[in-house]
Tab-separated table of C-alpha atoms in Angstrom:
chain	number	residue	atom	x	y	z
Z	207	MET	CA	132.507	114.598	111.430
Z	208	SER	CA	129.133	114.987	113.092
Z	209	GLY	CA	127.124	111.812	113.689
Z	210	ALA	CA	123.894	113.748	113.927
Z	211	MET	CA	120.993	112.144	112.123
Z	212	THR	CA	117.576	113.174	110.946
Z	213	LEU	CA	114.534	111.129	111.938
Z	214	PHE	CA	114.506	109.604	108.472
Z	215	ASP	CA	118.215	108.666	108.740
Z	216	LYS	CA	117.400	106.686	111.889
Z	217	ILE	CA	114.532	104.814	110.208
Z	218	TRP	CA	116.597	104.185	107.078
Z	219	ASN	CA	119.593	102.852	109.023
Z	220	SER	CA	117.434	100.453	111.031
Z	221	HIS	CA	115.842	98.968	107.894
Z	222	VAL	CA	118.745	98.588	105.447
Z	223	ILE	CA	119.586	94.925	104.905
Z	224	ARG	CA	122.436	95.523	102.466
Z	225	GLU	CA	123.522	97.539	99.457
Z	226	VAL	CA	122.847	95.430	96.374
Z	227	ASP	CA	124.108	97.795	93.693
Z	228	ASP	CA	125.673	101.209	93.368
Z	229	GLY	CA	123.357	103.297	95.559
Z	230	VAL	CA	120.538	100.756	95.569
Z	231	PHE	CA	119.673	99.220	98.928
Z	232	LEU	CA	117.539	96.298	100.027
Z	233	ILE	CA	115.094	97.557	102.680
Z	234	HIS	CA	113.017	95.503	105.098
Z	235	VAL	CA	109.288	96.214	104.936
Z	236	ASP	CA	107.551	96.071	108.321
Z	237	ARG	CA	103.965	96.397	107.128
Z	238	HIS	CA	102.292	95.936	103.756
Z	239	MET	CA	98.761	96.953	102.819
Z	240	VAL	CA	97.069	95.589	99.677
Z	241	HIS	CA	93.748	96.586	98.157
Z	242	GLU	CA	91.565	95.338	95.352
Z	243	CYS	CA	92.670	97.921	92.795
Z	244	THR	CA	96.400	97.118	92.477
Z	245	SER	CA	96.913	93.711	94.065
Z	246	GLY	CA	95.351	91.384	91.467
Z	247	ALA	CA	98.243	91.524	88.978
Z	248	ALA	CA	100.783	91.120	91.811
Z	249	PHE	CA	99.146	87.954	93.103
Z	250	ALA	CA	98.877	86.657	89.521
Z	251	GLY	CA	102.632	87.251	89.108
Z	252	LEU	CA	103.374	85.219	92.233
Z	253	GLU	CA	101.293	82.352	90.967
Z	254	ARG	CA	102.958	82.371	87.533
Z	255	GLU	CA	106.328	82.000	89.253
Z	256	GLY	CA	105.031	79.450	91.773
Z	257	ARG	CA	106.004	81.698	94.686
Z	258	LEU	CA	104.339	82.137	98.051
Z	259	THR	CA	103.885	85.200	100.235
Z	260	ARG	CA	106.948	85.467	102.472
Z	261	SER	CA	105.332	86.991	105.590
Z	262	PRO	CA	101.550	86.987	105.234
Z	263	GLU	CA	101.140	88.070	108.864
Z	264	LEU	CA	102.748	91.423	107.950
Z	265	THR	CA	100.269	92.140	105.165
Z	266	LEU	CA	96.658	93.284	105.515
Z	267	GLY	CA	94.151	93.341	102.652
Z	268	VAL	CA	91.285	95.811	102.291
Z	269	VAL	CA	88.522	96.630	99.824
Z	270	ASP	CA	88.060	100.356	99.249
Z	271	HIS	CA	88.778	101.856	95.808
Z	272	ILE	CA	86.433	100.208	93.289
Z	273	LEU	CA	83.576	99.925	95.715
Z	274	SER	CA	80.200	101.584	95.830
Z	275	THR	CA	79.578	103.832	98.840
Z	276	ALA	CA	75.793	103.739	98.359
Z	277	PRO	CA	73.856	102.968	101.553
Z	278	GLY	CA	73.394	99.192	101.901
Z	279	ARG	CA	76.091	98.439	99.304
Z	280	ASN	CA	77.974	95.164	99.026
Z	281	GLY	CA	80.873	93.959	96.895
Z	282	GLU	CA	78.580	93.500	93.910
Z	283	THR	CA	76.704	96.830	93.996
Z	284	PHE	CA	79.112	98.490	91.550
Z	285	GLU	CA	79.244	96.034	88.687
Z	286	GLY	CA	82.513	97.421	87.311
Z	287	GLY	CA	84.295	96.572	90.545
Z	288	ARG	CA	82.869	93.103	91.090
Z	289	GLU	CA	85.766	91.243	89.455
Z	290	PHE	CA	88.357	93.168	91.516
Z	291	VAL	CA	86.520	92.428	94.762
Z	292	GLU	CA	86.214	88.752	93.880
Z	293	LEU	CA	89.936	88.578	93.069
Z	294	ILE	CA	91.118	89.923	96.412
Z	295	ARG	CA	88.558	87.756	98.205
Z	296	GLY	CA	90.197	84.751	96.585
Z	297	ASN	CA	93.838	85.869	96.747
Z	298	CYS	CA	94.092	86.944	100.396
Z	299	PRO	CA	92.959	83.664	102.018
Z	300	LYS	CA	94.945	81.664	99.458
Z	301	HIS	CA	98.107	83.456	100.620
Z	302	GLY	CA	97.204	83.447	104.317
Z	303	ILE	CA	96.572	87.213	104.367
Z	304	GLU	CA	93.862	88.709	106.543
Z	305	LEU	CA	91.271	90.619	104.498
Z	306	VAL	CA	89.141	93.507	105.739
Z	307	ASP	CA	86.150	92.877	103.503
Z	308	VAL	CA	83.189	95.085	102.653
Z	309	ASP	CA	81.067	94.001	105.614
Z	310	ASP	CA	83.933	94.052	108.144
Z	311	PRO	CA	83.377	96.696	110.864
Z	312	ARG	CA	87.022	97.747	110.303
Z	313	GLN	CA	86.527	98.418	106.552
Z	314	GLY	CA	87.541	101.745	105.079
Z	315	ILE	CA	90.088	103.514	102.904
Z	316	VAL	CA	93.422	101.745	103.238
Z	317	HIS	CA	95.256	104.885	104.431
Z	318	ILE	CA	92.553	105.609	106.978
Z	319	ILE	CA	92.379	102.177	108.574
Z	320	ALA	CA	96.134	101.515	108.796
Z	321	PRO	CA	96.592	104.241	111.454
Z	322	GLU	CA	93.153	103.615	112.929
Z	323	LEU	CA	93.969	99.957	113.635
Z	324	GLY	CA	97.516	100.641	114.788
Z	325	VAL	CA	98.968	98.766	111.814
Z	326	VAL	CA	101.347	101.664	111.217
Z	327	LEU	CA	103.661	102.577	114.080
Z	328	PRO	CA	106.423	105.164	114.582
Z	329	GLY	CA	109.748	104.206	113.061
Z	330	THR	CA	108.296	101.445	110.902
Z	331	THR	CA	108.314	101.044	107.138
Z	332	LEU	CA	104.935	100.620	105.454
Z	333	VAL	CA	104.187	100.278	101.746
Z	334	CYS	CA	101.044	99.944	99.668
Z	335	GLY	CA	100.212	99.974	95.987
Z	336	ASP	CA	98.808	103.485	96.224
Z	337	SER	CA	100.566	106.832	96.015
Z	338	HIS	CA	98.872	108.357	99.059
Z	339	THR	CA	100.347	105.797	101.441
Z	340	SER	CA	102.419	108.790	102.576
Z	341	THR	CA	99.389	109.603	104.751
Z	342	CYS	CA	100.688	107.191	107.391
Z	343	GLY	CA	103.780	109.352	107.914
Z	344	GLY	CA	101.629	111.384	110.273
Z	345	LEU	CA	102.478	108.757	112.898
Z	346	GLY	CA	106.231	108.988	112.382
Z	347	ALA	CA	106.536	106.081	109.952
Z	348	TRP	CA	108.289	105.923	106.595
Z	349	ALA	CA	105.257	105.104	104.472
Z	350	TRP	CA	105.164	105.307	100.699
Z	351	GLY	CA	103.324	104.144	97.620
Z	352	ILE	CA	104.710	101.476	95.303
Z	353	GLY	CA	103.894	100.034	91.882
Z	354	THR	CA	102.251	96.700	91.189
Z	355	SER	CA	105.541	94.951	90.353
Z	356	GLU	CA	106.901	96.171	93.698
Z	357	VAL	CA	103.777	94.867	95.455
Z	358	GLU	CA	104.624	91.451	94.018
Z	359	HIS	CA	108.252	91.809	95.176
Z	360	VAL	CA	107.198	92.729	98.711
Z	361	LEU	CA	104.731	89.856	98.878
Z	362	ALA	CA	107.468	87.431	97.789
Z	363	THR	CA	110.362	88.775	99.896
Z	364	GLN	CA	109.089	91.293	102.504
Z	365	THR	CA	111.760	93.609	101.131
Z	366	ILE	CA	112.027	96.368	98.573
Z	367	LEU	CA	114.832	98.022	96.610
Z	368	GLN	CA	115.313	101.737	97.236
Z	369	ARG	CA	117.737	104.566	96.594
Z	370	ARG	CA	118.312	106.784	99.584
Z	371	PRO	CA	116.284	109.994	99.181
Z	372	LYS	CA	117.500	113.463	100.085
Z	373	ARG	CA	116.168	115.015	103.284
Z	374	MET	CA	113.892	118.075	103.358
Z	375	ARG	CA	112.510	119.789	106.447
Z	376	VAL	CA	109.443	122.006	106.238
Z	377	THR	CA	108.993	124.073	109.389
Z	378	PHE	CA	105.595	125.655	109.979
Z	379	GLU	CA	106.311	128.496	112.385
Z	380	GLY	CA	103.829	130.451	114.465
Z	381	ALA	CA	100.168	130.014	115.301
Z	382	VAL	CA	97.550	128.817	112.839
Z	383	ARG	CA	94.648	131.252	112.326
Z	384	THR	CA	91.036	130.468	113.204
Z	385	ASN	CA	89.183	128.802	110.286
Z	386	VAL	CA	92.483	127.642	108.805
Z	387	PHE	CA	93.022	123.875	108.730
Z	388	ALA	CA	95.716	121.360	107.864
Z	389	LYS	CA	94.440	121.244	104.288
Z	390	ASP	CA	95.011	124.986	104.000
Z	391	LEU	CA	98.559	124.624	105.359
Z	392	ILE	CA	99.589	121.990	102.844
Z	393	LEU	CA	97.872	123.691	99.881
Z	394	TYR	CA	99.564	126.973	100.817
Z	395	LEU	CA	102.948	125.218	100.987
Z	396	ILE	CA	102.508	123.625	97.571
Z	397	GLY	CA	101.359	126.947	96.131
Z	398	GLN	CA	104.529	128.604	97.438
Z	399	ILE	CA	107.124	126.015	96.416
Z	400	GLY	CA	105.505	124.298	93.407
Z	401	VAL	CA	104.650	120.727	92.509
Z	402	ALA	CA	108.242	119.670	91.798
Z	403	ALA	CA	109.959	121.157	94.859
Z	404	GLY	CA	110.053	117.912	96.826
Z	405	ARG	CA	111.298	115.686	94.012
Z	406	GLY	CA	113.696	113.052	95.339
Z	407	HIS	CA	113.184	114.123	98.955
Z	408	MET	CA	111.828	112.585	102.112
Z	409	VAL	CA	110.088	115.426	103.953
Z	410	GLU	CA	109.952	115.929	107.694
Z	411	TYR	CA	107.304	118.397	108.896
Z	412	ALA	CA	108.223	120.339	112.022
Z	413	GLY	CA	107.509	123.510	113.967
Z	414	ALA	CA	104.821	124.808	116.294
Z	415	GLY	CA	102.240	124.776	113.509
Z	416	ILE	CA	102.686	121.004	113.143
Z	417	ARG	CA	103.061	120.197	116.854
Z	418	GLY	CA	99.682	121.818	117.477
Z	419	LEU	CA	97.927	119.544	114.984
Z	420	SER	CA	96.030	116.364	115.843
Z	421	ILE	CA	97.124	113.062	114.320
Z	422	ASP	CA	94.210	113.351	111.881
Z	423	GLU	CA	95.536	116.704	110.691
Z	424	ARG	CA	99.146	115.500	110.506
Z	425	GLN	CA	97.929	112.732	108.215
Z	426	THR	CA	96.298	115.313	105.950
Z	427	ILE	CA	99.658	117.114	105.682
Z	428	CYS	CA	101.609	113.922	104.959
Z	429	ASN	CA	98.935	112.686	102.530
Z	430	MET	CA	99.683	115.530	100.117
Z	431	SER	CA	103.491	115.280	100.329
Z	432	ILE	CA	103.546	113.531	96.990
Z	433	GLU	CA	101.592	116.391	95.424
Z	434	PHE	CA	104.824	118.415	95.430
Z	435	GLY	CA	106.926	115.514	94.247
Z	436	ALA	CA	108.215	114.194	97.573
Z	437	ARG	CA	108.813	110.496	98.081
Z	438	ALA	CA	106.956	110.648	101.403
Z	439	GLY	CA	106.425	112.842	104.460
Z	440	LEU	CA	106.532	112.256	108.186
Z	441	VAL	CA	106.125	113.914	111.570
Z	442	ALA	CA	108.265	112.910	114.545
Z	443	PRO	CA	106.252	111.029	117.188
Z	444	ASP	CA	105.359	112.830	120.415
Z	445	ASP	CA	102.822	112.512	123.220
Z	446	THR	CA	100.009	113.233	120.738
Z	447	THR	CA	101.167	110.218	118.731
Z	448	LEU	CA	101.429	107.943	121.759
Z	449	ASN	CA	97.999	108.943	123.039
Z	450	TYR	CA	96.533	108.218	119.608
Z	451	LEU	CA	98.107	104.759	119.359
Z	452	HIS	CA	97.500	103.483	122.882
Z	453	GLY	CA	94.970	100.640	122.830
Z	454	ARG	CA	94.756	100.381	119.030
Z	455	PRO	CA	94.151	96.746	117.975
Z	456	PHE	CA	97.507	96.142	116.250
Z	457	ALA	CA	99.569	98.345	118.597
Z	458	PRO	CA	101.819	96.604	121.140
Z	459	LYS	CA	100.413	95.833	124.577
Z	460	GLY	CA	101.784	95.566	128.140
Z	461	ALA	CA	105.555	95.340	128.423
Z	462	MET	CA	105.877	95.475	124.640
Z	463	TRP	CA	104.071	98.818	124.678
Z	464	ASP	CA	106.458	100.180	127.313
Z	465	ALA	CA	109.469	99.029	125.305
Z	466	ALA	CA	108.011	100.478	122.112
Z	467	VAL	CA	107.354	103.849	123.760
Z	468	ALA	CA	110.939	103.981	125.045
Z	469	HIS	CA	112.154	103.450	121.461
Z	470	TRP	CA	109.650	105.826	119.880
Z	471	ARG	CA	110.793	108.655	122.159
Z	472	THR	CA	114.233	108.429	120.519
Z	473	LEU	CA	112.730	108.955	117.065
Z	474	LYS	CA	113.397	112.591	116.350
Z	475	SER	CA	115.951	114.513	114.352
Z	476	ASP	CA	119.073	115.438	116.295
Z	477	ASP	CA	119.397	119.152	117.016
Z	478	ASP	CA	122.382	119.524	114.690
Z	479	ALA	CA	121.103	117.174	111.977
Z	480	ILE	CA	121.582	118.536	108.462
Z	481	PHE	CA	118.847	118.533	105.839
Z	482	ASP	CA	119.510	118.874	102.122
Z	483	THR	CA	116.676	121.378	101.833
Z	484	GLU	CA	115.012	123.619	104.412
Z	485	VAL	CA	111.694	125.424	103.938
Z	486	VAL	CA	110.105	127.725	106.505
Z	487	VAL	CA	106.442	128.707	106.408
Z	488	ASP	CA	104.894	131.506	108.468
Z	489	CYS	CA	101.485	130.156	109.553
Z	490	SER	CA	100.215	133.646	110.378
Z	491	LYS	CA	100.086	134.431	106.642
Z	492	ILE	CA	97.836	131.506	105.737
Z	493	LYS	CA	94.147	132.043	104.973
Z	494	PRO	CA	91.600	129.449	103.745
Z	495	GLN	CA	92.888	128.131	100.409
Z	496	VAL	CA	91.064	127.009	97.236
Z	497	THR	CA	92.611	125.750	93.998
Z	498	TRP	CA	91.853	127.544	90.734
Z	499	GLY	CA	93.661	125.222	88.261
Z	500	THR	CA	94.449	121.602	87.537
Z	501	THR	CA	97.401	121.010	89.842
Z	502	PRO	CA	97.557	121.562	93.627
Z	503	GLN	CA	100.071	124.396	93.071
Z	504	ASP	CA	97.315	126.356	91.299
Z	505	VAL	CA	95.976	127.667	94.583
Z	506	CYS	CA	95.291	130.984	96.262
Z	507	ALA	CA	93.583	132.419	99.319
Z	508	ILE	CA	89.803	132.527	99.031
Z	509	ASP	CA	89.863	136.330	99.024
Z	510	ALA	CA	92.599	136.656	96.382
Z	511	PRO	CA	91.949	137.047	92.631
Z	512	ILE	CA	92.823	134.217	90.258
Z	513	PRO	CA	96.320	135.058	88.982
Z	514	ASP	CA	97.005	136.042	85.404
Z	515	PRO	CA	99.041	133.302	83.641
Z	516	LYS	CA	101.117	136.085	82.086
Z	517	SER	CA	102.365	136.930	85.589
Z	518	PHE	CA	104.388	133.697	85.754
Z	519	ALA	CA	107.992	134.169	84.674
Z	520	ASP	CA	108.364	130.539	83.631
Z	521	PRO	CA	106.833	130.151	80.144
Z	522	VAL	CA	106.008	126.492	80.795
Z	523	ARG	CA	104.196	127.403	83.994
Z	524	SER	CA	102.424	130.243	82.213
Z	525	ALA	CA	101.212	127.971	79.403
Z	526	ALA	CA	100.046	125.352	81.915
Z	527	ALA	CA	98.084	128.009	83.799
Z	528	GLU	CA	96.424	129.138	80.558
Z	529	ARG	CA	95.359	125.555	79.893
Z	530	SER	CA	94.126	125.116	83.469
Z	531	LEU	CA	91.908	128.186	83.292
Z	532	ALA	CA	90.518	127.128	79.929
Z	533	TYR	CA	89.723	123.652	81.277
Z	534	LEU	CA	88.014	125.083	84.335
Z	535	GLY	CA	86.183	127.802	82.398
Z	536	LEU	CA	87.714	130.633	84.439
Z	537	GLU	CA	89.237	134.019	83.742
Z	538	PRO	CA	92.213	135.607	85.527
Z	539	GLY	CA	91.491	138.414	87.933
Z	540	ARG	CA	88.084	137.195	89.063
Z	541	PRO	CA	87.598	135.981	92.640
Z	542	LEU	CA	86.904	132.323	93.376
Z	543	GLU	CA	84.376	133.351	96.001
Z	544	GLY	CA	80.897	133.251	94.519
Z	545	LEU	CA	81.740	130.810	91.705
Z	546	PRO	CA	78.665	128.500	91.410
Z	547	ILE	CA	79.249	124.800	92.099
Z	548	ASP	CA	77.337	121.654	91.173
Z	549	VAL	CA	78.869	119.178	93.642
Z	550	ALA	CA	80.369	119.364	97.149
Z	551	PHE	CA	82.395	116.306	98.190
Z	552	ILE	CA	83.651	115.645	101.728
Z	553	GLY	CA	85.690	112.434	101.732
Z	554	SER	CA	88.937	110.779	100.491
Z	555	CYS	CA	92.067	109.666	102.341
Z	556	THR	CA	92.979	113.346	102.722
Z	557	ASN	CA	89.936	114.556	104.652
Z	558	SER	CA	87.421	111.912	105.730
Z	559	ARG	CA	88.384	111.396	109.375
Z	560	LEU	CA	86.188	112.178	112.349
Z	561	THR	CA	87.718	115.612	112.972
Z	562	ASP	CA	87.124	116.537	109.306
Z	563	ILE	CA	83.479	115.546	109.589
Z	564	GLU	CA	83.118	117.396	112.889
Z	565	ALA	CA	84.555	120.584	111.359
Z	566	ALA	CA	82.171	120.372	108.407
Z	567	ALA	CA	79.171	119.563	110.619
Z	568	LYS	CA	79.869	122.649	112.717
Z	569	VAL	CA	79.382	124.766	109.582
Z	570	VAL	CA	76.374	122.819	108.294
Z	571	LYS	CA	74.323	122.550	111.492
Z	572	GLY	CA	70.962	124.293	111.171
Z	573	ARG	CA	71.530	125.213	107.513
Z	574	LYS	CA	70.428	123.771	104.150
Z	575	VAL	CA	72.411	122.733	101.093
Z	576	SER	CA	71.714	124.950	98.106
Z	577	PRO	CA	69.051	123.287	95.904
Z	578	ASN	CA	71.349	123.223	92.870
Z	579	VAL	CA	74.127	121.324	94.650
Z	580	ARG	CA	74.673	117.601	95.154
Z	581	ALA	CA	76.513	117.278	98.475
Z	582	LEU	CA	78.076	114.087	99.826
Z	583	VAL	CA	79.805	113.071	103.023
Z	584	VAL	CA	81.761	109.820	102.644
Z	585	PRO	CA	83.429	108.723	105.913
Z	586	GLY	CA	86.895	107.261	105.499
Z	587	SER	CA	86.090	104.145	107.476
Z	588	ALA	CA	83.226	102.328	109.117
Z	589	GLN	CA	84.687	103.335	112.483
Z	590	VAL	CA	84.635	107.004	111.498
Z	591	LYS	CA	81.067	106.597	110.240
Z	592	HIS	CA	79.868	104.986	113.462
Z	593	ALA	CA	81.693	107.515	115.643
Z	594	ALA	CA	80.082	110.384	113.715
Z	595	GLU	CA	76.673	108.740	113.972
Z	596	ALA	CA	77.138	108.337	117.726
Z	597	GLN	CA	77.443	112.140	117.879
Z	598	GLY	CA	74.382	112.586	115.675
Z	599	LEU	CA	76.457	114.187	112.916
Z	600	ASP	CA	74.883	112.007	110.227
Z	601	GLN	CA	71.538	113.592	111.050
Z	602	VAL	CA	73.042	117.070	110.897
Z	603	PHE	CA	74.156	116.387	107.340
Z	604	LYS	CA	70.963	114.598	106.301
Z	605	ASP	CA	68.799	117.422	107.689
Z	606	ALA	CA	70.840	119.863	105.624
Z	607	GLY	CA	70.407	117.825	102.443
Z	608	PHE	CA	73.749	115.980	102.280
Z	609	GLU	CA	73.995	112.329	101.228
Z	610	TRP	CA	75.459	110.233	104.065
Z	611	ARG	CA	77.427	107.378	102.447
Z	612	GLU	CA	79.256	104.181	103.357
Z	613	ALA	CA	83.067	104.201	103.734
Z	614	GLY	CA	85.272	104.138	100.632
Z	615	CYS	CA	87.322	106.196	98.175
Z	616	SER	CA	84.201	107.412	96.383
Z	617	MET	CA	84.408	110.563	94.276
Z	618	CYS	CA	88.116	111.188	94.890
Z	619	VAL	CA	89.221	108.882	92.118
Z	620	ALA	CA	86.020	108.181	90.135
Z	621	ILE	CA	86.724	104.508	89.422
Z	622	ASN	CA	83.535	103.505	91.181
Z	623	ASP	CA	79.936	104.684	90.835
Z	624	ASP	CA	80.581	108.118	92.421
Z	625	PHE	CA	81.838	110.706	89.927
Z	626	VAL	CA	81.386	114.289	88.781
Z	627	GLY	CA	79.648	114.710	85.428
Z	628	PRO	CA	81.227	116.388	82.352
Z	629	GLY	CA	81.491	120.133	82.738
Z	630	LYS	CA	80.214	120.033	86.321
Z	631	ARG	CA	82.111	121.970	88.999
Z	632	CYS	CA	82.976	120.265	92.295
Z	633	ILE	CA	84.541	121.632	95.431
Z	634	SER	CA	86.309	118.693	97.008
Z	635	THR	CA	88.333	117.697	100.070
Z	636	SER	CA	90.354	115.210	98.002
Z	637	ASN	CA	93.995	115.601	97.025
Z	638	ARG	CA	94.080	115.937	93.242
Z	639	ASN	CA	92.425	118.340	90.840
Z	640	PHE	CA	93.920	116.941	87.642
Z	641	GLU	CA	91.922	117.036	84.414
Z	642	GLY	CA	89.329	114.271	84.597
Z	643	ARG	CA	90.333	113.161	88.080
Z	644	GLN	CA	86.758	113.124	89.385
Z	645	GLY	CA	85.295	112.051	86.045
Z	646	PRO	CA	85.771	112.930	82.348
Z	647	LYS	CA	85.764	116.724	81.860
Z	648	SER	CA	84.945	117.264	85.548
Z	649	ARG	CA	86.118	120.518	87.157
Z	650	THR	CA	87.625	120.236	90.649
Z	651	HIS	CA	88.523	122.822	93.285
Z	652	LEU	CA	90.392	121.527	96.359
Z	653	ALA	CA	89.646	122.944	99.807
Z	654	SER	CA	89.261	122.055	103.481
Z	655	PRO	CA	86.150	120.209	104.745
Z	656	ALA	CA	84.850	123.373	106.424
Z	657	THR	CA	85.222	125.412	103.222
Z	658	VAL	CA	83.507	122.648	101.224
Z	659	ALA	CA	80.647	122.607	103.739
Z	660	ALA	CA	80.268	126.393	103.564
Z	661	SER	CA	80.261	126.237	99.760
Z	662	ALA	CA	77.574	123.541	99.721
Z	663	ILE	CA	75.336	125.839	101.767
Z	664	ARG	CA	75.972	128.895	99.588
Z	665	GLY	CA	75.759	126.981	96.299
Z	666	ALA	CA	79.003	128.669	95.328
Z	667	ILE	CA	82.614	128.689	96.512
Z	668	ALA	CA	82.363	130.446	99.855
Z	669	ASP	CA	84.649	132.218	102.279
Z	670	LEU	CA	84.263	130.119	105.398
Z	671	ARG	CA	84.979	133.146	107.554
Z	672	LYS	CA	81.746	134.778	106.350
Z	673	VAL	CA	79.661	131.649	106.999
Z	674	ALA	CA	81.022	130.085	110.194
């Protein structure tokens, strides 16, 4: 019997403490991130039971979700979030947990700052009370979102109960076209396999199309793993990973770094490892993608017509597509290109890193936002914001008519003071286009930062290839 293992097998085996029930395992958690949105009830649960945090040095708190991104904001600017901010400000020091507060130069979206600070490392386990924790898999970690009761369990024990997921490998073969980005790759994949294809699986992304991506782009891919039902996604560490991590504040130093690198180089799937599911994607077929419905699988190339719901063989899928088009006020057969927009949003844990902002700025430079469009750039972290400003990119956006905001989740989730109004149409770099996701009755189209930037200039969904 072959002893070959996938990358995930190796991480799983090194973190299992014991099997506690039939198929349920106790797993050690290496790193835990908490934020103001989902941690309050967990801390309250600990206090009701008179329990303490087991390993506070392995947890990092951050304020990001229910926070205004208005210039000059503080924890009180958005009144609806004040109580949440006050709670985490009280809970973290009480439990000995370091908090990255609003005015901390490290502040930002939890999934942006964990890699940025070197909190997440290859081969580690990382959890957070947020579904898009899978983002951190871009560094070769097993990172996944958990519920509030699990947050409490991790705080109390530094462990979590898990069933072993199945293994899926998605191989992106061939070269990626010009003006096609990581966001296009993952939207194309979801459009091909559907939103339930990854259910119960841990996904490893592989192939030349992935190896050629930066760590920022790999995080975009892993971020949207859960949008096709996967438990999480990861990319095996390589020299790109090591170069990214070297010198990060929480990354090992000196001899510890050398030892860590020696271990990280072993973290890859064996050549004869077996996956439960294999998917192969030909990158040469992928064009800039834009969603036309209310799930990420409702997506097509910018130059393709919106499909007719009647063309779907599955009656459930067909009915869902009918509802999506009705919600978005669209008709089958028409092109997405040229559809007028009201809002253009560049931000979120999917696409708010420096390379995203650079790609958008390249399109925007020397141009003006259409007068009927509200356009925002919301950096994912204060470090991203300052790095972009050092390049003068903030001025590029301001000169064009974009709002240049402070770091935070902003219009992705609309539980703060940034949202899309009822009936308004937004082209967005975020990860979800569900009904009401960006505000009640809001209409969302997902796309890459460059496509969003091009659309802001045109005042309508634009084919980047005709603008860049």
